[in-house]
mmCIF file of C-alpha atoms in Angstrom:
data_model
loop_
_atom_site.group_PDB
_atom_site.id
_atom_site.type_symbol
_atom_site.label_atom_id
_atom_site.label_comp_id
_atom_site.label_asym_id
_atom_site.label_seq_id
_atom_site.Cartn_x
_atom_site.Cartn_y
_atom_site.Cartn_z
ATOM 1 C CA MET A 1 24.141 -54.176 48.972
ATOM 2 C CA SER A 2 26.030 -57.187 49.492
ATOM 3 C CA VAL A 3 29.385 -57.593 50.376
ATOM 4 C CA GLY A 4 29.929 -59.881 47.256
ATOM 5 C CA LYS A 5 27.775 -57.276 44.943
ATOM 6 C CA MET A 6 30.429 -54.651 46.233
ATOM 7 C CA LEU A 7 33.456 -56.946 45.918
ATOM 8 C CA GLY A 8 31.955 -57.787 42.620
ATOM 9 C CA ILE A 9 31.843 -53.918 41.749
ATOM 10 C CA PHE A 10 35.334 -53.275 42.982
ATOM 11 C CA PHE A 11 37.109 -56.213 41.138
ATOM 12 C CA LEU A 12 35.643 -54.745 37.484
ATOM 13 C CA SER A 13 36.539 -51.092 38.213
ATOM 14 C CA ALA A 14 39.810 -52.100 38.915
ATOM 15 C CA PHE A 15 39.899 -54.637 35.864
ATOM 16 C CA LEU A 16 38.274 -51.595 33.812
ATOM 17 C CA LEU A 17 40.934 -48.870 35.381
ATOM 18 C CA ILE A 18 43.979 -51.092 34.927
ATOM 19 C CA GLN A 19 43.050 -51.583 30.905
ATOM 20 C CA LEU A 20 44.317 -47.962 31.203
ATOM 21 C CA ILE A 21 47.524 -48.697 31.746
ATOM 22 C CA PRO A 22 50.189 -47.852 28.610
ATOM 23 C CA TYR A 23 52.852 -50.306 27.720
ATOM 24 C CA GLU A 24 54.827 -50.741 24.574
ATOM 25 C CA ARG A 25 53.706 -53.180 21.804
ATOM 26 C CA SER A 26 55.089 -51.848 18.590
ATOM 27 C CA ASN A 27 56.935 -53.620 15.433
ATOM 28 C CA PRO A 28 60.001 -51.633 14.734
ATOM 29 C CA LYS A 29 60.604 -51.090 11.283
ATOM 30 C CA SER A 30 63.964 -53.239 10.425
ATOM 31 C CA ASP A 31 65.531 -53.105 7.563
ATOM 32 C CA PRO A 32 64.898 -56.521 4.959
ATOM 33 C CA SER A 33 68.822 -57.043 4.462
ATOM 34 C CA LEU A 34 69.606 -57.932 8.111
ATOM 35 C CA GLU A 35 67.091 -60.385 9.035
ATOM 36 C CA ILE A 36 68.875 -63.521 8.801
ATOM 37 C CA LYS A 37 70.094 -65.316 6.263
ATOM 38 C CA ALA A 38 69.384 -68.637 6.873
ATOM 39 C CA PRO A 39 68.296 -71.847 4.391
ATOM 40 C CA PRO A 40 64.364 -72.208 3.890
ATOM 41 C CA ASN A 41 63.709 -75.045 5.500
ATOM 42 C CA VAL A 42 65.215 -73.468 9.253
ATOM 43 C CA GLN A 43 63.674 -70.169 8.373
ATOM 44 C CA VAL A 44 60.412 -71.427 8.069
ATOM 45 C CA ILE A 45 61.071 -73.183 11.423
ATOM 46 C CA PHE A 46 62.377 -69.811 12.844
ATOM 47 C CA LYS A 47 59.290 -67.490 11.839
ATOM 48 C CA ARG A 48 56.550 -70.115 12.657
ATOM 49 C CA SER A 49 58.410 -70.905 15.533
ATOM 50 C CA CYS A 50 60.992 -68.196 17.543
ATOM 51 C CA TYR A 51 59.740 -65.192 15.438
ATOM 52 C CA ASP A 52 56.752 -63.273 17.763
ATOM 53 C CA CYS A 53 59.052 -63.045 20.458
ATOM 54 C CA HIS A 54 62.612 -63.034 19.148
ATOM 55 C CA SER A 55 61.864 -59.908 15.479
ATOM 56 C CA ASN A 56 60.441 -56.781 14.604
ATOM 57 C CA GLU A 57 57.372 -59.243 12.997
ATOM 58 C CA THR A 58 55.534 -60.250 16.107
ATOM 59 C CA ARG A 59 52.361 -61.042 15.475
ATOM 60 C CA TRP A 60 50.365 -59.801 18.622
ATOM 61 C CA PRO A 61 47.278 -61.926 19.865
ATOM 62 C CA TRP A 62 44.713 -60.458 20.958
ATOM 63 C CA TYR A 63 44.789 -61.007 24.420
ATOM 64 C CA SER A 64 47.871 -58.842 24.794
ATOM 65 C CA ALA A 65 46.065 -55.945 24.245
ATOM 66 C CA ILE A 66 44.407 -56.893 27.613
ATOM 67 C CA ALA A 67 45.758 -56.627 30.831
ATOM 68 C CA PRO A 68 47.325 -58.352 32.784
ATOM 69 C CA ALA A 69 48.540 -60.213 30.050
ATOM 70 C CA LYS A 70 49.844 -57.557 27.952
ATOM 71 C CA TRP A 71 51.855 -56.451 30.843
ATOM 72 C CA PHE A 72 53.071 -60.170 30.351
ATOM 73 C CA VAL A 73 53.232 -60.575 26.771
ATOM 74 C CA ALA A 74 55.139 -57.069 25.916
ATOM 75 C CA ARG A 75 57.690 -57.691 28.061
ATOM 76 C CA ASP A 76 58.761 -61.136 26.988
ATOM 77 C CA VAL A 77 58.991 -59.615 23.297
ATOM 78 C CA GLN A 78 60.914 -57.413 24.932
ATOM 79 C CA VAL A 79 63.216 -59.920 26.676
ATOM 80 C CA GLY A 80 63.272 -61.970 23.338
ATOM 81 C CA ARG A 81 64.342 -59.343 21.362
ATOM 82 C CA ARG A 82 66.646 -57.938 23.214
ATOM 83 C CA TRP A 83 68.882 -61.735 23.912
ATOM 84 C CA LEU A 84 68.533 -62.170 19.574
ATOM 85 C CA ASN A 85 66.652 -60.301 17.154
ATOM 86 C CA PHE A 86 66.589 -62.459 13.822
ATOM 87 C CA SER A 87 65.520 -59.184 12.157
ATOM 88 C CA GLU A 88 68.479 -57.370 13.228
ATOM 89 C CA TRP A 89 70.638 -60.623 12.972
ATOM 90 C CA GLU A 90 73.671 -59.297 10.453
ATOM 91 C CA ARG A 91 74.022 -56.483 12.712
ATOM 92 C CA TYR A 92 75.954 -58.880 15.403
ATOM 93 C CA ASP A 93 79.353 -59.782 15.015
ATOM 94 C CA GLU A 94 80.980 -62.971 14.100
ATOM 95 C CA LYS A 95 81.478 -63.614 17.408
ATOM 96 C CA LYS A 96 78.435 -62.486 18.761
ATOM 97 C CA LYS A 97 76.957 -65.027 16.036
ATOM 98 C CA ALA A 98 78.457 -67.964 17.312
ATOM 99 C CA LYS A 99 77.514 -67.243 20.810
ATOM 100 C CA LEU A 100 74.010 -67.233 19.592
ATOM 101 C CA LYS A 101 74.140 -70.212 17.801
ATOM 102 C CA GLU A 102 75.450 -72.105 20.504
ATOM 103 C CA MET A 103 72.792 -70.405 22.346
ATOM 104 C CA ILE A 104 70.040 -71.129 19.773
ATOM 105 C CA PHE A 105 71.940 -74.979 19.869
ATOM 106 C CA ILE A 106 70.903 -75.223 23.888
ATOM 107 C CA ALA A 107 67.325 -73.424 23.727
ATOM 108 C CA VAL A 108 65.801 -76.172 21.069
ATOM 109 C CA GLY A 109 66.414 -78.926 22.854
ATOM 110 C CA LEU A 110 65.966 -77.471 26.780
ATOM 111 C CA ALA A 111 63.368 -74.379 27.140
ATOM 112 C CA MET A 112 62.255 -72.953 23.399
ATOM 113 C CA PRO A 113 59.846 -72.054 22.638
ATOM 114 C CA LEU A 114 58.863 -71.813 25.855
ATOM 115 C CA GLY A 115 55.837 -74.023 27.122
ATOM 116 C CA THR A 116 53.939 -71.015 27.856
ATOM 117 C CA TYR A 117 53.520 -70.226 24.163
ATOM 118 C CA VAL A 118 53.589 -73.332 23.015
ATOM 119 C CA LYS A 119 49.722 -73.566 24.586
ATOM 120 C CA ALA A 120 48.333 -70.503 23.262
ATOM 121 C CA HIS A 121 50.560 -71.805 19.664
ATOM 122 C CA PRO A 122 50.585 -75.336 19.348
ATOM 123 C CA GLU A 123 51.586 -74.583 15.511
ATOM 124 C CA ALA A 124 54.696 -73.648 17.156
ATOM 125 C CA ALA A 125 55.921 -76.227 18.899
ATOM 126 C CA LEU A 126 59.191 -78.031 17.635
ATOM 127 C CA SER A 127 59.199 -81.691 16.114
ATOM 128 C CA LYS A 128 62.092 -83.530 16.978
ATOM 129 C CA GLU A 129 63.223 -83.157 12.956
ATOM 130 C CA GLU A 130 62.756 -79.144 12.938
ATOM 131 C CA ARG A 131 64.954 -79.616 16.511
ATOM 132 C CA ASP A 132 67.683 -81.656 14.875
ATOM 133 C CA ALA A 133 67.565 -79.130 11.733
ATOM 134 C CA ILE A 134 67.993 -75.378 13.817
ATOM 135 C CA ARG A 135 70.736 -77.791 15.953
ATOM 136 C CA GLU A 136 72.581 -78.878 11.717
ATOM 137 C CA TRP A 137 72.145 -74.807 11.281
ATOM 138 C CA THR A 138 73.916 -74.345 13.535
ATOM 139 C CA GLY A 139 77.192 -76.096 13.054
ATOM 140 C CA LEU A 140 77.347 -77.127 16.266
ATOM 141 C CA SER A 141 77.049 -80.934 17.664
ATOM 142 C CA VAL A 142 76.007 -82.264 21.182
ATOM 143 C CA GLU A 143 80.013 -83.307 21.592
ATOM 144 C CA GLU A 144 81.830 -79.123 21.016
ATOM 145 C CA ILE A 145 78.365 -78.216 23.426
ATOM 146 C CA MET A 146 79.124 -80.155 25.873
ATOM 147 C CA ASN A 147 83.406 -80.043 26.175
ATOM 148 C CA ARG A 148 82.847 -76.441 26.382
ATOM 149 C CA PRO A 149 84.110 -74.803 29.409
ATOM 150 C CA LYS A 150 81.178 -74.872 32.001
ATOM 151 C CA ARG A 151 79.546 -70.676 32.680
ATOM 152 C CA HIS A 152 77.626 -69.298 35.104
ATOM 153 C CA LEU A 153 75.016 -67.175 34.479
ATOM 154 C CA TYR A 154 75.153 -64.997 37.622
#
């Protein structure tokens, strides 16, 4: 048997074996009364562009069942829900909601939705008008954000 054939069998076997590694891919049940209450135009944007990572209503794509992609997708959803879960919004106190709105204001201008997510889901891309609608919903302005004391993440 040639080295190339042996390597092919090895990698195919390894690929098949890693499929057996379990991972969490679920949508926890949630009370609809706890879901965020945003204006309809903003709610539509959130559902289209944010809910897959930031709610209990994740639409799991086909590749989320195949390792190693399943590990990255499941981790992104787990981390996204931990930071912000629109399905649990009403559980947050007013201080936490204010902080999350500030983070949302900043994130829609810089990093959200993630570029890798938008490549796989082009419909999730936000237009300038949609970003502006979300920012308006937060009740904050660029000046307010810029004049706040700088915080470090470390």
